[in-house]
mmCIF file of C-alpha atoms in Angstrom:
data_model
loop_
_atom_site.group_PDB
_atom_site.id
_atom_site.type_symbol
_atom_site.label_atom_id
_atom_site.label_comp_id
_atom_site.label_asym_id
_atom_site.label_seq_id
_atom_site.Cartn_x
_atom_site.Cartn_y
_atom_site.Cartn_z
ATOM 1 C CA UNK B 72 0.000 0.000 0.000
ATOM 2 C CA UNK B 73 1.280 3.049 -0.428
ATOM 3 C CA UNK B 74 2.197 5.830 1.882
ATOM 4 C CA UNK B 75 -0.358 8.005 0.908
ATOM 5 C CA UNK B 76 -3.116 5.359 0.392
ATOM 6 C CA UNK B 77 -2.192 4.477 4.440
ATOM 7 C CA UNK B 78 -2.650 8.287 5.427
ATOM 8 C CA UNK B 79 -6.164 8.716 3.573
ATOM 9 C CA UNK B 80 -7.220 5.388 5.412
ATOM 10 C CA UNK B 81 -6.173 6.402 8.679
ATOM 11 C CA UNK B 82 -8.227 10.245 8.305
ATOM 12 C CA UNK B 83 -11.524 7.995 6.865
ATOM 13 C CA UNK B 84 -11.067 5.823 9.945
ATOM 14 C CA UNK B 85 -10.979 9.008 11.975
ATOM 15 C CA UNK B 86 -13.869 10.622 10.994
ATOM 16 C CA UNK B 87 -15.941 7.586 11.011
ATOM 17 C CA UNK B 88 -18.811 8.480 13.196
ATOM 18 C CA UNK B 89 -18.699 4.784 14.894
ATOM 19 C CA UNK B 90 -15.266 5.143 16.362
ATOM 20 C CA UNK B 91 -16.280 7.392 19.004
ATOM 21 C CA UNK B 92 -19.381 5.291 20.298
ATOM 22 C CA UNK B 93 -16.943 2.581 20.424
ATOM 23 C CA UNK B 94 -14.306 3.975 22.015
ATOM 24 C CA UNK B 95 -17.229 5.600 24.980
ATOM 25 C CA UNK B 96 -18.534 1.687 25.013
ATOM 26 C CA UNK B 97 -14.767 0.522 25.705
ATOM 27 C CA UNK B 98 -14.633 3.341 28.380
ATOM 28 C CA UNK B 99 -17.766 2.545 29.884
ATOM 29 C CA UNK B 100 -17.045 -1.174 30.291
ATOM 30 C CA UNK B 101 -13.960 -0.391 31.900
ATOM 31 C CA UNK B 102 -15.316 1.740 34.263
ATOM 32 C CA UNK B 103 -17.889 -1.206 35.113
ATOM 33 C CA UNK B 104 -15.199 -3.924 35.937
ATOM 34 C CA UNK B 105 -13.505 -1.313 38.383
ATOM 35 C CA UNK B 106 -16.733 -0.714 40.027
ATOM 36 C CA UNK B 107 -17.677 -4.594 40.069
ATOM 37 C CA UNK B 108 -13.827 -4.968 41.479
ATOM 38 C CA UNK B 109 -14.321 -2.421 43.601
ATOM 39 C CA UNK B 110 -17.642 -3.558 45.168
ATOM 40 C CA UNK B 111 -16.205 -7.164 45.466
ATOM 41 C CA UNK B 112 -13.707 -5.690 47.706
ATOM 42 C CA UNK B 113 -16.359 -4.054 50.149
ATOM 43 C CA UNK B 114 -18.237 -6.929 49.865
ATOM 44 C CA UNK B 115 -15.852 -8.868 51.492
ATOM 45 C CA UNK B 116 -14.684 -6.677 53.651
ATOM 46 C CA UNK B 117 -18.189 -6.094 54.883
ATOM 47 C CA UNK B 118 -18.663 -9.926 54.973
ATOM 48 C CA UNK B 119 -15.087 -10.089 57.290
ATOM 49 C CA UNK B 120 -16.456 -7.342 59.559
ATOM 50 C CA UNK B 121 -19.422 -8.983 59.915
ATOM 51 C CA UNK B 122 -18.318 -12.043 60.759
ATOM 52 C CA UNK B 123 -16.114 -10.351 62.926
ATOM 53 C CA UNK B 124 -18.587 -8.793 64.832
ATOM 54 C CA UNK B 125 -20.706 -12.135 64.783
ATOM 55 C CA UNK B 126 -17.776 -13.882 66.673
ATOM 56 C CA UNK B 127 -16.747 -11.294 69.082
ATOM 57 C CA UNK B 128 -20.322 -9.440 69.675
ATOM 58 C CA UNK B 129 -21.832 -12.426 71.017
ATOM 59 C CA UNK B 130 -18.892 -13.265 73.216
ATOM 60 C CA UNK B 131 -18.051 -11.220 76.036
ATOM 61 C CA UNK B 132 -14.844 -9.796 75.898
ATOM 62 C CA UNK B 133 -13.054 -12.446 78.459
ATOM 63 C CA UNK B 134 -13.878 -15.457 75.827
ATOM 64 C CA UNK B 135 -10.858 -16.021 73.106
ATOM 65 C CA UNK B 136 -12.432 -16.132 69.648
ATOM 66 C CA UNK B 137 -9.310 -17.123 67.690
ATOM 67 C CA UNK B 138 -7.097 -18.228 70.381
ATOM 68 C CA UNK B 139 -5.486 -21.062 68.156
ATOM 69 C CA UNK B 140 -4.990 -18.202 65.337
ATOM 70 C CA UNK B 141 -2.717 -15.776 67.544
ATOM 71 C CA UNK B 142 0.131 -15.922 69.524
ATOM 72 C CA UNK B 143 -0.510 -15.943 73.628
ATOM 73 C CA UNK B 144 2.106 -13.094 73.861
ATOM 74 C CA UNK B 145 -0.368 -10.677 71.957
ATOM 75 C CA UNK B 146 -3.874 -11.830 73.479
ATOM 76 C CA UNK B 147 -5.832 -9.046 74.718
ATOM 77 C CA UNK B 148 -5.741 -8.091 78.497
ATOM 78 C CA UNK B 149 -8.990 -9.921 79.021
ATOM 79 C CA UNK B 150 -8.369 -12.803 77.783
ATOM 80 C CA UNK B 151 -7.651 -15.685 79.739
ATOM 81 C CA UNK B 152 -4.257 -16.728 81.148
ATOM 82 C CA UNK B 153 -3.200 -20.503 80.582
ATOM 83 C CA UNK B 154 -0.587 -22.142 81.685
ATOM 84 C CA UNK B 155 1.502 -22.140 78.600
ATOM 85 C CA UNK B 156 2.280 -18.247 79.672
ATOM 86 C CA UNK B 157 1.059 -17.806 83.175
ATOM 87 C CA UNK B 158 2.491 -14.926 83.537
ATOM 88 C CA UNK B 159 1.427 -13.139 80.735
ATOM 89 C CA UNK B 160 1.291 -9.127 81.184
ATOM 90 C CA UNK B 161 2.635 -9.516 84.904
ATOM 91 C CA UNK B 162 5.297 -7.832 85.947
ATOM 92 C CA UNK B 163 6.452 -11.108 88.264
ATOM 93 C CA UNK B 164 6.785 -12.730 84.961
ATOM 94 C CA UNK B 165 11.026 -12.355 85.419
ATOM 95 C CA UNK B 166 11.185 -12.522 89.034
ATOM 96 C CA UNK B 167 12.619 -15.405 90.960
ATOM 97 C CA UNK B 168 10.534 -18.525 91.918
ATOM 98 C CA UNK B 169 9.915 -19.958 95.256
ATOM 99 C CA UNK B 170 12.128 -19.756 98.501
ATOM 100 C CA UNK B 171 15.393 -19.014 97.110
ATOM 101 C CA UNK B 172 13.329 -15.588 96.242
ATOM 102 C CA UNK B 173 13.638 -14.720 99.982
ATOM 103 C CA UNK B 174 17.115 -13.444 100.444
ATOM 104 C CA UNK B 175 17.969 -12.914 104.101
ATOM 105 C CA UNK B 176 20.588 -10.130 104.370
ATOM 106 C CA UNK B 177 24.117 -10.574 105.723
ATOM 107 C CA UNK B 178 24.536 -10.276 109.059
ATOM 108 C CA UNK B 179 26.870 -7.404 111.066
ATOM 109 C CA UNK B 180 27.939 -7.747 114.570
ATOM 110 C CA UNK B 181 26.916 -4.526 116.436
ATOM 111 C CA UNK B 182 27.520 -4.534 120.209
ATOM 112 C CA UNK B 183 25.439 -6.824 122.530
ATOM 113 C CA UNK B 184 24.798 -9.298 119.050
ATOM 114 C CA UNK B 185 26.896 -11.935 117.338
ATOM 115 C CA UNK B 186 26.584 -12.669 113.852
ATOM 116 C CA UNK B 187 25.060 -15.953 114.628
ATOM 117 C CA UNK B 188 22.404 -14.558 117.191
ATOM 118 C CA UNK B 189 21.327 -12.712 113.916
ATOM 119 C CA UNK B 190 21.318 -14.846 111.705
ATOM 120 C CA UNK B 191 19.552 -17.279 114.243
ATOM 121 C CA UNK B 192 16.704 -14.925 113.861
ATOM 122 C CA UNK B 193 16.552 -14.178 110.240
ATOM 123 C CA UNK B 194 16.768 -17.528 109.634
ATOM 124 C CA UNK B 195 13.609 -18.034 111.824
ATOM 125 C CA UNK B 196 11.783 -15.089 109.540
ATOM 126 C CA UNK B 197 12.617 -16.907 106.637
ATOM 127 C CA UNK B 198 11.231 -19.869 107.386
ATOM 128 C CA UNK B 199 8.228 -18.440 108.903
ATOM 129 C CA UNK B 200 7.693 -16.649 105.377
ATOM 130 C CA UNK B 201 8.636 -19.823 103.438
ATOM 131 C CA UNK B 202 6.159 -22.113 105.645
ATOM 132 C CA UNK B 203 3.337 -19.647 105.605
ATOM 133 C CA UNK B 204 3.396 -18.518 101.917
ATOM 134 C CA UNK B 205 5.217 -21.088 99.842
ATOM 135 C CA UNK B 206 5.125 -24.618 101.256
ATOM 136 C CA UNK B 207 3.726 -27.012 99.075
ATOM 137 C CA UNK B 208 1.694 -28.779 101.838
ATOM 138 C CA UNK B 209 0.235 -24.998 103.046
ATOM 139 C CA UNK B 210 -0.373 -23.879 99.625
ATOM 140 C CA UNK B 211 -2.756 -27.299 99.653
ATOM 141 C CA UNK B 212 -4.601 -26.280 102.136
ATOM 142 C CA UNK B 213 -2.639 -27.428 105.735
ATOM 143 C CA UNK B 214 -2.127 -25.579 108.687
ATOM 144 C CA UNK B 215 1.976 -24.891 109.157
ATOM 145 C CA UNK B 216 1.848 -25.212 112.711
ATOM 146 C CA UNK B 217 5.389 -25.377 113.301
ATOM 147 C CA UNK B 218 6.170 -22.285 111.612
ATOM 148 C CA UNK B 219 3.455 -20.451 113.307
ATOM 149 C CA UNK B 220 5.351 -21.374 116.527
ATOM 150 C CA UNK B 221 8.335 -19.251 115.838
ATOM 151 C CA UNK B 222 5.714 -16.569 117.008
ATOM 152 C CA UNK B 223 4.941 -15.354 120.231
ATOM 153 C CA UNK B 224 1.160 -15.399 121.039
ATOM 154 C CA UNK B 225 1.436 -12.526 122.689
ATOM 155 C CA UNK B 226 2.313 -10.552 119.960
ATOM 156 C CA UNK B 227 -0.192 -11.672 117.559
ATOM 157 C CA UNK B 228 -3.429 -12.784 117.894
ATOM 158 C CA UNK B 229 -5.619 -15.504 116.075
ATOM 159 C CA UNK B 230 -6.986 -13.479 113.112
ATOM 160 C CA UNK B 231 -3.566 -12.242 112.199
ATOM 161 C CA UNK B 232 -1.684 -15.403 112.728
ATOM 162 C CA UNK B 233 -4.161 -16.836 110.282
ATOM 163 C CA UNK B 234 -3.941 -14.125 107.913
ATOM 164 C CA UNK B 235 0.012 -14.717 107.545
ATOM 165 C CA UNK B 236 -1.196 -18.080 105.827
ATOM 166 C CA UNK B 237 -1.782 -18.091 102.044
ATOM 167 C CA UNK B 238 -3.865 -21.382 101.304
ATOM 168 C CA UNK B 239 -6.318 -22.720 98.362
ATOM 169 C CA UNK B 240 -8.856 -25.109 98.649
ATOM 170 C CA UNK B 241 -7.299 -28.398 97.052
ATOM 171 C CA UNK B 242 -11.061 -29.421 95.798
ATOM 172 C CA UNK B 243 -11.092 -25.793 93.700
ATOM 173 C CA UNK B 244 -7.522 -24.753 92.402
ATOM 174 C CA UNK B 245 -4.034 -26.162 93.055
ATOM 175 C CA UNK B 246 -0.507 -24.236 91.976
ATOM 176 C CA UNK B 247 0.334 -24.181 88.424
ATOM 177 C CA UNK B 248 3.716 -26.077 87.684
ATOM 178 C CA UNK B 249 5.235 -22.654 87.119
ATOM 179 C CA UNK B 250 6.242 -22.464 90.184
ATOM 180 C CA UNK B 251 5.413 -19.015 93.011
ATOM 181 C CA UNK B 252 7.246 -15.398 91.791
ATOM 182 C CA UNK B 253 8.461 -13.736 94.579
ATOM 183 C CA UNK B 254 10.188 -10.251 95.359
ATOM 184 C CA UNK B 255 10.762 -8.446 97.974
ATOM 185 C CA UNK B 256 13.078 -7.573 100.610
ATOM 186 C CA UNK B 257 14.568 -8.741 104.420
ATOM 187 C CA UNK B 258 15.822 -6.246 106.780
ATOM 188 C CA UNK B 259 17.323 -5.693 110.211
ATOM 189 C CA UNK B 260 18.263 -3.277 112.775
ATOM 190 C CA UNK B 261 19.182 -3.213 116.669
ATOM 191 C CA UNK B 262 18.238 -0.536 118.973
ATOM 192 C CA UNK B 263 20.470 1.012 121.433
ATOM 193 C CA UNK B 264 19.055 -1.136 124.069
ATOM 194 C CA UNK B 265 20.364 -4.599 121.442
ATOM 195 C CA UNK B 266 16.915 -5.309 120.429
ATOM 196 C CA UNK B 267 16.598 -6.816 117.232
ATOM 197 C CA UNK B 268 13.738 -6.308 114.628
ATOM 198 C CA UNK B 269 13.702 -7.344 111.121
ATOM 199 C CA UNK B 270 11.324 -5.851 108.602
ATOM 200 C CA UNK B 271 9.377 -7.489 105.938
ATOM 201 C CA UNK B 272 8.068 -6.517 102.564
ATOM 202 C CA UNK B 273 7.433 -9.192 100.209
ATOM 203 C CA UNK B 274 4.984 -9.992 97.046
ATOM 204 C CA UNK B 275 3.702 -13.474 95.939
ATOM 205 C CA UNK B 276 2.261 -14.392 93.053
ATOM 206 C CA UNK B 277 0.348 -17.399 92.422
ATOM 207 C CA UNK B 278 -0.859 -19.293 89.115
ATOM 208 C CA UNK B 279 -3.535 -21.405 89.907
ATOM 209 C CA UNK B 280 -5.122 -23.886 87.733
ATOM 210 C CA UNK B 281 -8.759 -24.916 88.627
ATOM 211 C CA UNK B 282 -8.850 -28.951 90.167
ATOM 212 C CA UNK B 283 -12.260 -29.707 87.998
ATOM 213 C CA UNK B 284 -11.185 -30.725 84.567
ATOM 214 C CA UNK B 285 -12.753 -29.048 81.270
ATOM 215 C CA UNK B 286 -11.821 -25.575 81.373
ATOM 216 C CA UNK B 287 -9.256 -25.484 78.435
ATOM 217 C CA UNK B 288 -8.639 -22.299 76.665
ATOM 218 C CA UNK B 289 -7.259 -24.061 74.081
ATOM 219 C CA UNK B 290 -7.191 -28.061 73.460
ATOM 220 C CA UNK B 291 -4.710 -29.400 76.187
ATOM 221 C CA UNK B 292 -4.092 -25.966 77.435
ATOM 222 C CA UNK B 293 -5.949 -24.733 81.056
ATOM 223 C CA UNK B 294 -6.867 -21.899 82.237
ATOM 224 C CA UNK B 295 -4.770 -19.900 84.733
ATOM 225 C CA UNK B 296 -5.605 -17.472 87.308
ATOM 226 C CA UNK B 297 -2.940 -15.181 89.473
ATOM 227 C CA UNK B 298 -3.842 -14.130 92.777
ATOM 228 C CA UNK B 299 -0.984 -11.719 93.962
ATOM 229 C CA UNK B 300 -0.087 -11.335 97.847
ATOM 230 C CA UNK B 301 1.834 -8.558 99.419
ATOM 231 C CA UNK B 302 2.863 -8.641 103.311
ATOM 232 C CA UNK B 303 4.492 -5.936 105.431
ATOM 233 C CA UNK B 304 5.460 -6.878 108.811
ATOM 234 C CA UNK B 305 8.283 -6.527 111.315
ATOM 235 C CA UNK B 306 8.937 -8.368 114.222
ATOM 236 C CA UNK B 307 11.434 -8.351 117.203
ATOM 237 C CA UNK B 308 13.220 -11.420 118.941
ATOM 238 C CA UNK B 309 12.412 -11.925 122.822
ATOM 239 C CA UNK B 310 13.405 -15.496 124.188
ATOM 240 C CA UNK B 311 13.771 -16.997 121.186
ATOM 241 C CA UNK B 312 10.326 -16.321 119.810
ATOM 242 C CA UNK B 313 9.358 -13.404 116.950
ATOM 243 C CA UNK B 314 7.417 -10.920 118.615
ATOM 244 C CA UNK B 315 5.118 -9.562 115.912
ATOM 245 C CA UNK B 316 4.608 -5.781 115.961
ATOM 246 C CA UNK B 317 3.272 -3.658 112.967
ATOM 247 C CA UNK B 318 1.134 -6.062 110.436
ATOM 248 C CA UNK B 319 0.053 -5.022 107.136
ATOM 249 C CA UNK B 320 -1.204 -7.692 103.889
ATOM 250 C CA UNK B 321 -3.175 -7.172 100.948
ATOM 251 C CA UNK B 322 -5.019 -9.767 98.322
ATOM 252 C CA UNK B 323 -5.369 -8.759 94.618
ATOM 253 C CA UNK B 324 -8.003 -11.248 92.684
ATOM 254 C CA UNK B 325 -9.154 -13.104 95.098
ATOM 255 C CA UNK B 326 -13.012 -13.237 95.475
ATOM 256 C CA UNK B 327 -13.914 -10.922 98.201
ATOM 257 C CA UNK B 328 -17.158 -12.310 98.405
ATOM 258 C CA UNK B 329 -15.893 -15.735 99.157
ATOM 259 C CA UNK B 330 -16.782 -17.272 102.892
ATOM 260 C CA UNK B 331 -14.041 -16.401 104.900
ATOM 261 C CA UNK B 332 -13.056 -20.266 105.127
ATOM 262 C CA UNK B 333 -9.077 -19.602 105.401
ATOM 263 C CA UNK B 334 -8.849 -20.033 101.830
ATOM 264 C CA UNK B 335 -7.927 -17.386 98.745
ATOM 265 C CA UNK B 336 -10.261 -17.806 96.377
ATOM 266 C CA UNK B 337 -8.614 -16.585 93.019
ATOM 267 C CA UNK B 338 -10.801 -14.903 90.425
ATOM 268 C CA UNK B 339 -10.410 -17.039 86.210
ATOM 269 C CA UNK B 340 -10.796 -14.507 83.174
ATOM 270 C CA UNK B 341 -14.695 -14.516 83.834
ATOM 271 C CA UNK B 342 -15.016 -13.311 87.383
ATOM 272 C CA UNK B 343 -11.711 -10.818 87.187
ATOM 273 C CA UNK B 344 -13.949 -9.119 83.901
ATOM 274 C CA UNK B 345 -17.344 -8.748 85.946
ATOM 275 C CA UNK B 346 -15.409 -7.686 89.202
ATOM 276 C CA UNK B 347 -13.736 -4.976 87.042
ATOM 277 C CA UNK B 348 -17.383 -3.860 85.460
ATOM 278 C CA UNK B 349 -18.760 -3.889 88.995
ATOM 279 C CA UNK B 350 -16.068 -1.680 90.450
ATOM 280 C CA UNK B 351 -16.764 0.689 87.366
ATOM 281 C CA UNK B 352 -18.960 3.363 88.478
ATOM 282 C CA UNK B 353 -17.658 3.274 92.182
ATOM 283 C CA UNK B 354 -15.456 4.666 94.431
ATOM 284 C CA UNK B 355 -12.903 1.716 95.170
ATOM 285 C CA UNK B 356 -9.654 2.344 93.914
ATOM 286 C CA UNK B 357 -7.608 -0.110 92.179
ATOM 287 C CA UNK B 358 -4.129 -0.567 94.129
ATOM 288 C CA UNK B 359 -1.321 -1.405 92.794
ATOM 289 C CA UNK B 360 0.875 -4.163 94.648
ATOM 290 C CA UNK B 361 3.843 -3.907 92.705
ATOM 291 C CA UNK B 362 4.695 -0.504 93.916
ATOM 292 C CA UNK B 363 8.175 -0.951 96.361
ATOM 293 C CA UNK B 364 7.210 2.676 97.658
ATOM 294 C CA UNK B 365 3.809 1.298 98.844
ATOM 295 C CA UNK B 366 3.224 1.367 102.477
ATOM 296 C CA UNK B 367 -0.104 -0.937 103.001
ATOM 297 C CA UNK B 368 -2.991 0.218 105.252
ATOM 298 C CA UNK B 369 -2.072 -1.693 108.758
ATOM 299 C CA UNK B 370 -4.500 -4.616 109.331
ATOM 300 C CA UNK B 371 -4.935 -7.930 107.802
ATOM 301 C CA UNK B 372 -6.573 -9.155 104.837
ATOM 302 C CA UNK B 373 -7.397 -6.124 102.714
ATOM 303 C CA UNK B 374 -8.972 -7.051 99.577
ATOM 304 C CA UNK B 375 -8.833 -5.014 96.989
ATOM 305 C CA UNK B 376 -9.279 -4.889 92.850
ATOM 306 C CA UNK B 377 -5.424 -4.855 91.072
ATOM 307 C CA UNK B 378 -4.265 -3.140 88.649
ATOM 308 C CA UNK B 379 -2.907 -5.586 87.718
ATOM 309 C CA UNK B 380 -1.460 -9.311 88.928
#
C-alpha cells in the first residue's frame, strides 16, 4: 500500500462516526469492571467485619475467639491466662521462683549481738515466710503449725496469725507447675538497748489452675488465674520467739465475696472481667501491689481490685 493510500485510510477511519461510540462503550465497560472490582472488595470486607462482629459481639470480651490463630504473647488483656504463659502481662513474669526468692541479708555484729544470734533470727523469719506462703503442703490447704510457733502469742493474735497463711482449697484450684514469683526484701536493725527487729516486705504471686477438669482455653491448654499477695510486717526477737509488731497484707483477685473459710479464692478470666465492670462506676480504687514505695494500710486481709497481677 502506499504511503499516501495508508494516510487517507487512517483520516476515513478518523472521521468515522462509529469510532467514538466505540471507544465511549470501551470506556464505559472499563469503568464497570472497576466498580464490580471495587464492590467485590467491600463486599468482602463487609462480609469479614461482619463475621467479625458475629464472633466477638456475642462473646463477652473475656472469651478467646481465635485463640489457636494468635500468639498468647499478643492476646488481649482480658483474655484468659493458661498455663503455657502464666504470667502473661505480669510484671512477676522475670522474678525469681519460690524460697530461694527470699534473700535474708548478711549479718553485722553490732555490740550486745553476734553474727550468729542474727542470723539465728533471720533464719527463723525466713522460714516463717517460706512455711506460711510457699510450702507445698500450706499452699494445699494445711495448717503450718510449726512455723506459726516461731511466734509469740502474745504478739499476735488468732486473726492475724491466720492471715500470715496463704492457702487454696485443694477441691477448687491447686498451683500451676510454674512455680510461686516472689520479690521483695529482708531487713534488720538493733536498737540502742540490742533489740533486734527485722522488717518485711514481700509480694507473691500465684498461678492457679482450677482442680475440675474441662476448662481449656485451648485443646490441652488450662486456664490460669494469678492471685498476687503482698505482706508488710516486722517483728522483734524476745526469748527466742518473733514478737510480731506492725502487720500489714493485701489480696489482689481473690473473690472478696468468698466465705471467709481460710482459703484465697482466686478470680479465672470470667469473674476478674465482671469484678472490674462492677467496680466501674464506684469509688474503690484499684491498688497497685507492685509498687516498692507502697506502704499498706495496717490490718490484715485487705482485699482489693489490682491493677494488675
Amino acid at each position: 500500500m502506499e504511503p499516501t493510500d495508508y494516510v487517507a485510510r487512517l483520516r476515513a477511519q478518523a472521521s468515522d462516526p462509529g469510532l467514538e461510540e466505540a471507544l465511549r462503550r470501551d470506556r464505559a465497560m472499563r469503568r464497570l469492571k472497576i466498580v464490580l472490582a471495587a464492590g467485590a472488595g467491600v463486599l468482602l470486607l463487609g462480609g469479614f467485619g461482619f463475621w467479625l462482629s458475629d464472633v466477638t459481639g456475642e462473646r463477652p470480651p473475656y472469651q478467646p475467639y481465635s485463640a489457636q490463630t494468635l500468639h498468647e504473647e499478643i492476646w488481649p488483656l482480658e483474655w484468659p491466662y493458661t498455663e503455657d504463659m502464666p504470667f502473661r502481662n505480669s510484671p512477676a513474669s522475670g522474678w525469681a521462683a519460690g524460697a530461694d526468692a527470699i534473700y535474708a541479708p548478711v549479718p553485722v555484729s553490732p555490740d550486745g549481738l553476734t553474727a550468729k544470734e542474727i542470723t539465728a533470727v533471720l533464719d527463723d523469719v525466713k522460714t516463717l515466710l517460706v512455711e506460711t506462703n510457699l510450702s507445698e503442703d500450706t499452699l494445699a490447704g494445711a495448717e503450718p503449725t510449726a512455723a506459726l510457733a516461731l511466734l509469740d502469742p502474745r504478739g499476735a493474735d488468732d486473726a492475724v496469725r491466720k492471715d500470715m497463711v496463704t492457702r487454696f482449697d485443694p477441691e477448687e484450684v491447686y498451683p500451676a507447675e510454674s512455680g510461686v514469683r516472689v520479690r521483695g526484701a529482708m531487713t534488720y536493725q538493733v536498737s540502742a538497748a540490742g533489740e533486734l527487729a527485722v522488717h518485711v516486705d514481700y509480694a507473691f504471686v500465684y498461678p492457679l489452675v482450677r482442680a475440675e477438669e474441662g476448662h481449656d482455653v485451648i485443646p490441652g491448654v488450662p486456664e490460669v488465674a494469678r492471685i498476687a499477695v503482698r505482706r508488710q510486717f516486722t517483728v522483734t526477737s524476745k526469748d527466742g520467739k518473733l514478737v510480731l509488731g506492725a502487720y500489714a497484707s493485701e489480696v489482689a483477685n481473690h473473690d472478696c465475696s468468698a466465705p471467709k473459710d481460710g482459703y484465697l479464692h482466686p478470680l479465672f478470666a470470667e469473674g476478674r472481667w465482671k469484678a472490674g465492670q462492677a467496680a466501674e462506676g464506684t469509688r474503690v480504687a484499684q491498688a497497685d501491689l507492685y509498687d516498692e514505695k507502697r506502704v499498706l494500710p495496717s490490718g490484715p486481709g485487705h482485699c482489693v481490685i489490682p491493677s494488675g497481677t
